């Protein structure tokens, strides 16, 4: 029988041989010359030590006080204080990298402290969180009277809505179309005043859906 596949040309054969991967046995038998291994440098680059002068005077003093009380490295409260301040500022501060341009960058700070066990990492970072919670409590206290008024307005709104609805239904029963339309318009235009929302800085243990709702 005639061979259905014609033989390959020399150029095709050479190309196939050049691109063919060597087998494992060929690699084992090949003479490989290893060079002397170079030493691995494990030394970390030097880092400038922390100094309270890098922070505003009031913040630096608070960091030194926390580090003295907790007997921990001042880097821990300093990092948490910076992140806490960034959370308070939020998106009200931006940076324009280009002089002639509208590109605006809102910096978001993320912090993390690393250390061996029992170095007071948690209480040192908790000090900054306590200050944020104090700001939230102060904002809520400032709106206490307004929140009480909003609660009373909500109760009155429900009663007022019920009265207008009752008047509209009575006018419809009596066949007074003009009065019924007027009461219906009052009912349509009746709106409730939303209660004031105190400032919220901290969110813990939330889902993505709830976080989007809070941010909106």
PDB file of C-alpha atoms in Angstrom:
ATOM      1  CA  UNK A   1       0.000   0.000   0.000  1.00  0.00           C
ATOM      2  CA  UNK A   2       1.115   3.526  -0.712  1.00  0.00           C
ATOM      3  CA  UNK A   3       1.940   5.635   2.280  1.00  0.00           C
ATOM      4  CA  UNK A   4      -0.766   8.264   2.701  1.00  0.00           C
ATOM      5  CA  UNK A   5       1.575  10.632   4.593  1.00  0.00           C
ATOM      6  CA  UNK A   6       4.447  11.990   2.522  1.00  0.00           C
ATOM      7  CA  UNK A   7       7.854  12.220   4.209  1.00  0.00           C
ATOM      8  CA  UNK A   8       8.794  15.502   5.820  1.00  0.00           C
ATOM      9  CA  UNK A   9      11.379  17.733   4.257  1.00  0.00           C
ATOM     10  CA  UNK A  10      14.781  18.287   5.835  1.00  0.00           C
ATOM     11  CA  UNK A  11      13.935  21.814   6.930  1.00  0.00           C
ATOM     12  CA  UNK A  12      10.789  20.616   8.689  1.00  0.00           C
ATOM     13  CA  UNK A  13      12.706  17.800  10.371  1.00  0.00           C
ATOM     14  CA  UNK A  14      15.419  20.121  11.589  1.00  0.00           C
ATOM     15  CA  UNK A  15      12.832  22.564  12.930  1.00  0.00           C
ATOM     16  CA  UNK A  16      11.089  19.770  14.781  1.00  0.00           C
ATOM     17  CA  UNK A  17      14.390  18.551  16.287  1.00  0.00           C
ATOM     18  CA  UNK A  18      15.273  22.074  17.456  1.00  0.00           C
ATOM     19  CA  UNK A  19      11.942  22.646  19.158  1.00  0.00           C
ATOM     20  CA  UNK A  20      11.711  19.168  20.706  1.00  0.00           C
ATOM     21  CA  UNK A  21      11.983  19.132  24.482  1.00  0.00           C
ATOM     22  CA  UNK A  22      14.645  16.818  25.898  1.00  0.00           C
ATOM     23  CA  UNK A  23      13.478  13.850  27.908  1.00  0.00           C
ATOM     24  CA  UNK A  24      14.180  13.351  31.607  1.00  0.00           C
ATOM     25  CA  UNK A  25      16.807  10.692  30.885  1.00  0.00           C
ATOM     26  CA  UNK A  26      18.598  13.028  28.503  1.00  0.00           C
ATOM     27  CA  UNK A  27      18.644  15.725  31.147  1.00  0.00           C
ATOM     28  CA  UNK A  28      20.023  13.301  33.718  1.00  0.00           C
ATOM     29  CA  UNK A  29      22.810  12.182  31.447  1.00  0.00           C
ATOM     30  CA  UNK A  30      23.684  15.679  30.271  1.00  0.00           C
ATOM     31  CA  UNK A  31      26.797  17.188  31.800  1.00  0.00           C
ATOM     32  CA  UNK A  32      25.638  20.203  33.808  1.00  0.00           C
ATOM     33  CA  UNK A  33      28.259  22.461  35.277  1.00  0.00           C
ATOM     34  CA  UNK A  34      27.058  24.161  38.466  1.00  0.00           C
ATOM     35  CA  UNK A  35      28.625  27.394  39.578  1.00  0.00           C
ATOM     36  CA  UNK A  36      29.462  28.133  43.170  1.00  0.00           C
ATOM     37  CA  UNK A  37      26.297  29.297  44.983  1.00  0.00           C
ATOM     38  CA  UNK A  38      26.251  32.902  46.049  1.00  0.00           C
ATOM     39  CA  UNK A  39      25.436  33.787  49.661  1.00  0.00           C
ATOM     40  CA  UNK A  40      21.867  34.931  50.425  1.00  0.00           C
ATOM     41  CA  UNK A  41      21.686  38.249  52.205  1.00  0.00           C
ATOM     42  CA  UNK A  42      19.136  38.006  55.029  1.00  0.00           C
ATOM     43  CA  UNK A  43      19.798  41.400  56.530  1.00  0.00           C
ATOM     44  CA  UNK A  44      16.831  43.753  56.563  1.00  0.00           C
ATOM     45  CA  UNK A  45      17.289  47.356  55.513  1.00  0.00           C
ATOM     46  CA  UNK A  46      17.640  49.836  58.315  1.00  0.00           C
ATOM     47  CA  UNK A  47      14.466  51.690  59.282  1.00  0.00           C
ATOM     48  CA  UNK A  48      14.389  55.114  60.841  1.00  0.00           C
ATOM     49  CA  UNK A  49      13.328  54.784  64.502  1.00  0.00           C
ATOM     50  CA  UNK A  50      10.029  56.258  65.610  1.00  0.00           C
ATOM     51  CA  UNK A  51      10.006  59.731  67.079  1.00  0.00           C
ATOM     52  CA  UNK A  52       7.060  61.644  68.534  1.00  0.00           C
ATOM     53  CA  UNK A  53       8.287  64.714  66.673  1.00  0.00           C
ATOM     54  CA  UNK A  54       6.888  63.152  63.506  1.00  0.00           C
ATOM     55  CA  UNK A  55       3.344  63.685  64.789  1.00  0.00           C
ATOM     56  CA  UNK A  56       1.485  66.802  65.907  1.00  0.00           C
ATOM     57  CA  UNK A  57       2.407  67.743  69.503  1.00  0.00           C
ATOM     58  CA  UNK A  58      -0.920  66.681  71.023  1.00  0.00           C
ATOM     59  CA  UNK A  59      -0.935  63.346  69.171  1.00  0.00           C
ATOM     60  CA  UNK A  60       2.731  62.660  69.921  1.00  0.00           C
ATOM     61  CA  UNK A  61       2.147  63.321  73.621  1.00  0.00           C
ATOM     62  CA  UNK A  62      -0.812  60.928  73.635  1.00  0.00           C
ATOM     63  CA  UNK A  63       1.262  58.241  71.919  1.00  0.00           C
ATOM     64  CA  UNK A  64       4.071  58.616  74.450  1.00  0.00           C
ATOM     65  CA  UNK A  65       1.559  58.418  77.300  1.00  0.00           C
ATOM     66  CA  UNK A  66      -0.026  55.235  75.945  1.00  0.00           C
ATOM     67  CA  UNK A  67       3.361  53.608  75.342  1.00  0.00           C
ATOM     68  CA  UNK A  68       4.440  54.490  78.891  1.00  0.00           C
ATOM     69  CA  UNK A  69       1.270  53.105  80.445  1.00  0.00           C
ATOM     70  CA  UNK A  70       1.218  49.921  78.372  1.00  0.00           C
ATOM     71  CA  UNK A  71       5.008  49.460  78.398  1.00  0.00           C
ATOM     72  CA  UNK A  72       4.902  48.721  74.694  1.00  0.00           C
ATOM     73  CA  UNK A  73       6.751  50.051  71.647  1.00  0.00           C
ATOM     74  CA  UNK A  74       5.419  53.492  70.706  1.00  0.00           C
ATOM     75  CA  UNK A  75       5.077  52.340  67.105  1.00  0.00           C
ATOM     76  CA  UNK A  76       1.873  50.475  68.000  1.00  0.00           C
ATOM     77  CA  UNK A  77      -0.176  53.406  69.318  1.00  0.00           C
ATOM     78  CA  UNK A  78       1.388  55.739  66.737  1.00  0.00           C
ATOM     79  CA  UNK A  79       0.220  53.604  63.806  1.00  0.00           C
ATOM     80  CA  UNK A  80      -3.261  53.203  65.273  1.00  0.00           C
ATOM     81  CA  UNK A  81      -3.510  56.937  65.944  1.00  0.00           C
ATOM     82  CA  UNK A  82      -2.652  57.765  62.331  1.00  0.00           C
ATOM     83  CA  UNK A  83      -5.292  55.366  61.010  1.00  0.00           C
ATOM     84  CA  UNK A  84      -7.841  56.730  63.495  1.00  0.00           C
ATOM     85  CA  UNK A  85      -7.177  60.297  62.386  1.00  0.00           C
ATOM     86  CA  UNK A  86      -7.550  59.256  58.758  1.00  0.00           C
ATOM     87  CA  UNK A  87     -10.938  57.722  59.582  1.00  0.00           C
ATOM     88  CA  UNK A  88     -12.060  60.995  61.168  1.00  0.00           C
ATOM     89  CA  UNK A  89     -10.892  63.096  58.216  1.00  0.00           C
ATOM     90  CA  UNK A  90     -12.476  60.721  55.704  1.00  0.00           C
ATOM     91  CA  UNK A  91     -12.850  62.013  52.169  1.00  0.00           C
ATOM     92  CA  UNK A  92     -12.790  65.688  53.155  1.00  0.00           C
ATOM     93  CA  UNK A  93      -9.100  65.887  52.339  1.00  0.00           C
ATOM     94  CA  UNK A  94      -7.627  65.138  48.939  1.00  0.00           C
ATOM     95  CA  UNK A  95      -4.369  65.382  47.049  1.00  0.00           C
ATOM     96  CA  UNK A  96      -3.891  66.622  43.488  1.00  0.00           C
ATOM     97  CA  UNK A  97      -0.702  64.965  42.167  1.00  0.00           C
ATOM     98  CA  UNK A  98      -0.618  67.124  39.023  1.00  0.00           C
ATOM     99  CA  UNK A  99      -0.446  70.895  39.078  1.00  0.00           C
ATOM    100  CA  UNK A 100      -2.470  71.312  35.903  1.00  0.00           C
ATOM    101  CA  UNK A 101      -5.135  68.664  36.124  1.00  0.00           C
ATOM    102  CA  UNK A 102      -8.336  67.605  37.861  1.00  0.00           C
ATOM    103  CA  UNK A 103      -7.013  64.278  39.103  1.00  0.00           C
ATOM    104  CA  UNK A 104      -7.972  64.074  42.792  1.00  0.00           C
ATOM    105  CA  UNK A 105      -6.734  61.308  45.076  1.00  0.00           C
ATOM    106  CA  UNK A 106      -8.387  60.717  48.441  1.00  0.00           C
ATOM    107  CA  UNK A 107      -5.847  58.942  50.670  1.00  0.00           C
ATOM    108  CA  UNK A 108      -7.050  56.010  52.751  1.00  0.00           C
ATOM    109  CA  UNK A 109      -4.713  54.779  55.477  1.00  0.00           C
ATOM    110  CA  UNK A 110      -4.554  51.138  56.523  1.00  0.00           C
ATOM    111  CA  UNK A 111      -2.630  50.051  59.577  1.00  0.00           C
ATOM    112  CA  UNK A 112      -1.278  46.822  60.973  1.00  0.00           C
ATOM    113  CA  UNK A 113       0.960  46.135  63.950  1.00  0.00           C
ATOM    114  CA  UNK A 114       3.221  43.091  64.066  1.00  0.00           C
ATOM    115  CA  UNK A 115       5.012  41.757  67.094  1.00  0.00           C
ATOM    116  CA  UNK A 116       5.604  38.774  69.308  1.00  0.00           C
ATOM    117  CA  UNK A 117       2.933  37.661  71.792  1.00  0.00           C
ATOM    118  CA  UNK A 118       2.409  39.685  74.986  1.00  0.00           C
ATOM    119  CA  UNK A 119       3.775  42.920  73.516  1.00  0.00           C
ATOM    120  CA  UNK A 120       0.504  44.752  74.312  1.00  0.00           C
ATOM    121  CA  UNK A 121      -0.513  45.066  70.670  1.00  0.00           C
ATOM    122  CA  UNK A 122      -4.277  44.894  71.273  1.00  0.00           C
ATOM    123  CA  UNK A 123      -4.526  47.372  74.183  1.00  0.00           C
ATOM    124  CA  UNK A 124      -2.145  49.762  72.445  1.00  0.00           C
ATOM    125  CA  UNK A 125      -4.268  49.875  69.310  1.00  0.00           C
ATOM    126  CA  UNK A 126      -7.462  49.894  71.363  1.00  0.00           C
ATOM    127  CA  UNK A 127      -6.536  53.287  72.775  1.00  0.00           C
ATOM    128  CA  UNK A 128      -7.092  54.893  69.379  1.00  0.00           C
ATOM    129  CA  UNK A 129     -10.406  53.088  68.907  1.00  0.00           C
ATOM    130  CA  UNK A 130     -11.581  54.374  72.297  1.00  0.00           C
ATOM    131  CA  UNK A 131     -11.046  57.928  71.078  1.00  0.00           C
ATOM    132  CA  UNK A 132     -13.125  57.269  67.977  1.00  0.00           C
ATOM    133  CA  UNK A 133     -15.930  55.831  70.078  1.00  0.00           C
ATOM    134  CA  UNK A 134     -15.758  58.911  72.291  1.00  0.00           C
ATOM    135  CA  UNK A 135     -16.248  61.121  69.218  1.00  0.00           C
ATOM    136  CA  UNK A 136     -19.256  59.058  68.172  1.00  0.00           C
ATOM    137  CA  UNK A 137     -20.777  59.260  71.676  1.00  0.00           C
ATOM    138  CA  UNK A 138     -20.231  63.024  71.741  1.00  0.00           C
ATOM    139  CA  UNK A 139     -21.952  63.448  68.374  1.00  0.00           C
ATOM    140  CA  UNK A 140     -24.890  61.334  69.516  1.00  0.00           C
ATOM    141  CA  UNK A 141     -25.210  63.301  72.744  1.00  0.00           C
ATOM    142  CA  UNK A 142     -25.233  66.592  70.814  1.00  0.00           C
ATOM    143  CA  UNK A 143     -28.230  65.347  68.813  1.00  0.00           C
ATOM    144  CA  UNK A 144     -30.115  63.945  71.793  1.00  0.00           C
ATOM    145  CA  UNK A 145     -32.698  66.762  71.890  1.00  0.00           C
ATOM    146  CA  UNK A 146     -33.178  66.669  68.133  1.00  0.00           C
ATOM    147  CA  UNK A 147     -33.644  62.898  68.237  1.00  0.00           C
ATOM    148  CA  UNK A 148     -36.340  63.280  70.898  1.00  0.00           C
ATOM    149  CA  UNK A 149     -38.119  65.912  68.797  1.00  0.00           C
ATOM    150  CA  UNK A 150     -37.910  63.687  65.741  1.00  0.00           C
ATOM    151  CA  UNK A 151     -39.477  60.812  67.683  1.00  0.00           C
ATOM    152  CA  UNK A 152     -42.387  63.026  68.754  1.00  0.00           C
ATOM    153  CA  UNK A 153     -42.796  64.290  65.185  1.00  0.00           C
ATOM    154  CA  UNK A 154     -42.996  60.696  63.951  1.00  0.00           C
ATOM    155  CA  UNK A 155     -45.814  59.935  66.423  1.00  0.00           C
ATOM    156  CA  UNK A 156     -47.692  63.092  65.443  1.00  0.00           C
ATOM    157  CA  UNK A 157     -47.197  62.303  61.758  1.00  0.00           C
ATOM    158  CA  UNK A 158     -48.914  58.952  62.149  1.00  0.00           C
ATOM    159  CA  UNK A 159     -51.868  60.513  63.976  1.00  0.00           C
ATOM    160  CA  UNK A 160     -52.168  63.387  61.491  1.00  0.00           C
ATOM    161  CA  UNK A 161     -52.119  60.981  58.580  1.00  0.00           C
ATOM    162  CA  UNK A 162     -54.898  58.946  60.168  1.00  0.00           C
ATOM    163  CA  UNK A 163     -57.067  62.065  60.691  1.00  0.00           C
ATOM    164  CA  UNK A 164     -56.676  63.242  57.085  1.00  0.00           C
ATOM    165  CA  UNK A 165     -57.435  59.759  55.814  1.00  0.00           C
ATOM    166  CA  UNK A 166     -60.563  59.623  57.989  1.00  0.00           C
ATOM    167  CA  UNK A 167     -61.719  63.049  56.740  1.00  0.00           C
ATOM    168  CA  UNK A 168     -61.150  62.000  53.123  1.00  0.00           C
ATOM    169  CA  UNK A 169     -63.179  58.820  53.548  1.00  0.00           C
ATOM    170  CA  UNK A 170     -66.011  60.751  55.211  1.00  0.00           C
ATOM    171  CA  UNK A 171     -66.141  63.217  52.327  1.00  0.00           C
ATOM    172  CA  UNK A 172     -66.259  60.350  49.841  1.00  0.00           C
ATOM    173  CA  UNK A 173     -69.127  58.739  51.779  1.00  0.00           C
ATOM    174  CA  UNK A 174     -71.061  62.012  51.728  1.00  0.00           C
ATOM    175  CA  UNK A 175     -70.423  62.494  48.036  1.00  0.00           C
ATOM    176  CA  UNK A 176     -68.404  65.672  48.567  1.00  0.00           C
ATOM    177  CA  UNK A 177     -65.936  65.171  45.759  1.00  0.00           C
ATOM    178  CA  UNK A 178     -64.231  68.566  46.135  1.00  0.00           C
ATOM    179  CA  UNK A 179     -63.487  68.035  49.839  1.00  0.00           C
ATOM    180  CA  UNK A 180     -62.362  64.479  49.194  1.00  0.00           C
ATOM    181  CA  UNK A 181     -59.911  65.630  46.522  1.00  0.00           C
ATOM    182  CA  UNK A 182     -58.625  68.360  48.804  1.00  0.00           C
ATOM    183  CA  UNK A 183     -58.012  65.876  51.634  1.00  0.00           C
ATOM    184  CA  UNK A 184     -56.400  63.451  49.205  1.00  0.00           C
ATOM    185  CA  UNK A 185     -54.027  66.174  48.105  1.00  0.00           C
ATOM    186  CA  UNK A 186     -53.157  66.935  51.740  1.00  0.00           C
ATOM    187  CA  UNK A 187     -52.524  63.248  52.322  1.00  0.00           C
ATOM    188  CA  UNK A 188     -50.284  63.068  49.248  1.00  0.00           C
ATOM    189  CA  UNK A 189     -48.255  66.127  50.215  1.00  0.00           C
ATOM    190  CA  UNK A 190     -47.879  65.050  53.820  1.00  0.00           C
ATOM    191  CA  UNK A 191     -44.237  64.154  54.459  1.00  0.00           C
ATOM    192  CA  UNK A 192     -42.386  63.085  57.552  1.00  0.00           C
ATOM    193  CA  UNK A 193     -39.180  64.730  58.724  1.00  0.00           C
ATOM    194  CA  UNK A 194     -36.343  62.192  58.810  1.00  0.00           C
ATOM    195  CA  UNK A 195     -34.558  62.005  62.152  1.00  0.00           C
ATOM    196  CA  UNK A 196     -31.036  63.436  62.336  1.00  0.00           C
ATOM    197  CA  UNK A 197     -28.286  60.916  61.848  1.00  0.00           C
ATOM    198  CA  UNK A 198     -25.349  61.140  64.252  1.00  0.00           C
ATOM    199  CA  UNK A 199     -21.914  60.717  62.805  1.00  0.00           C
ATOM    200  CA  UNK A 200     -20.654  57.155  62.544  1.00  0.00           C
ATOM    201  CA  UNK A 201     -16.978  56.345  62.175  1.00  0.00           C
ATOM    202  CA  UNK A 202     -16.579  52.707  63.229  1.00  0.00           C
ATOM    203  CA  UNK A 203     -18.258  49.657  61.700  1.00  0.00           C
ATOM    204  CA  UNK A 204     -17.660  46.179  63.088  1.00  0.00           C
ATOM    205  CA  UNK A 205     -18.784  42.748  61.922  1.00  0.00           C
ATOM    206  CA  UNK A 206     -20.885  43.854  59.000  1.00  0.00           C
ATOM    207  CA  UNK A 207     -21.833  42.297  55.711  1.00  0.00           C
ATOM    208  CA  UNK A 208     -21.071  43.891  52.357  1.00  0.00           C
ATOM    209  CA  UNK A 209     -24.754  44.655  51.786  1.00  0.00           C
ATOM    210  CA  UNK A 210     -25.175  46.341  55.167  1.00  0.00           C
ATOM    211  CA  UNK A 211     -21.960  48.279  54.742  1.00  0.00           C
ATOM    212  CA  UNK A 212     -23.181  49.679  51.413  1.00  0.00           C
ATOM    213  CA  UNK A 213     -26.403  50.703  53.126  1.00  0.00           C
ATOM    214  CA  UNK A 214     -24.511  52.466  55.897  1.00  0.00           C
ATOM    215  CA  UNK A 215     -22.191  54.249  53.481  1.00  0.00           C
ATOM    216  CA  UNK A 216     -25.127  55.522  51.445  1.00  0.00           C
TER     217      UNK A 216
END
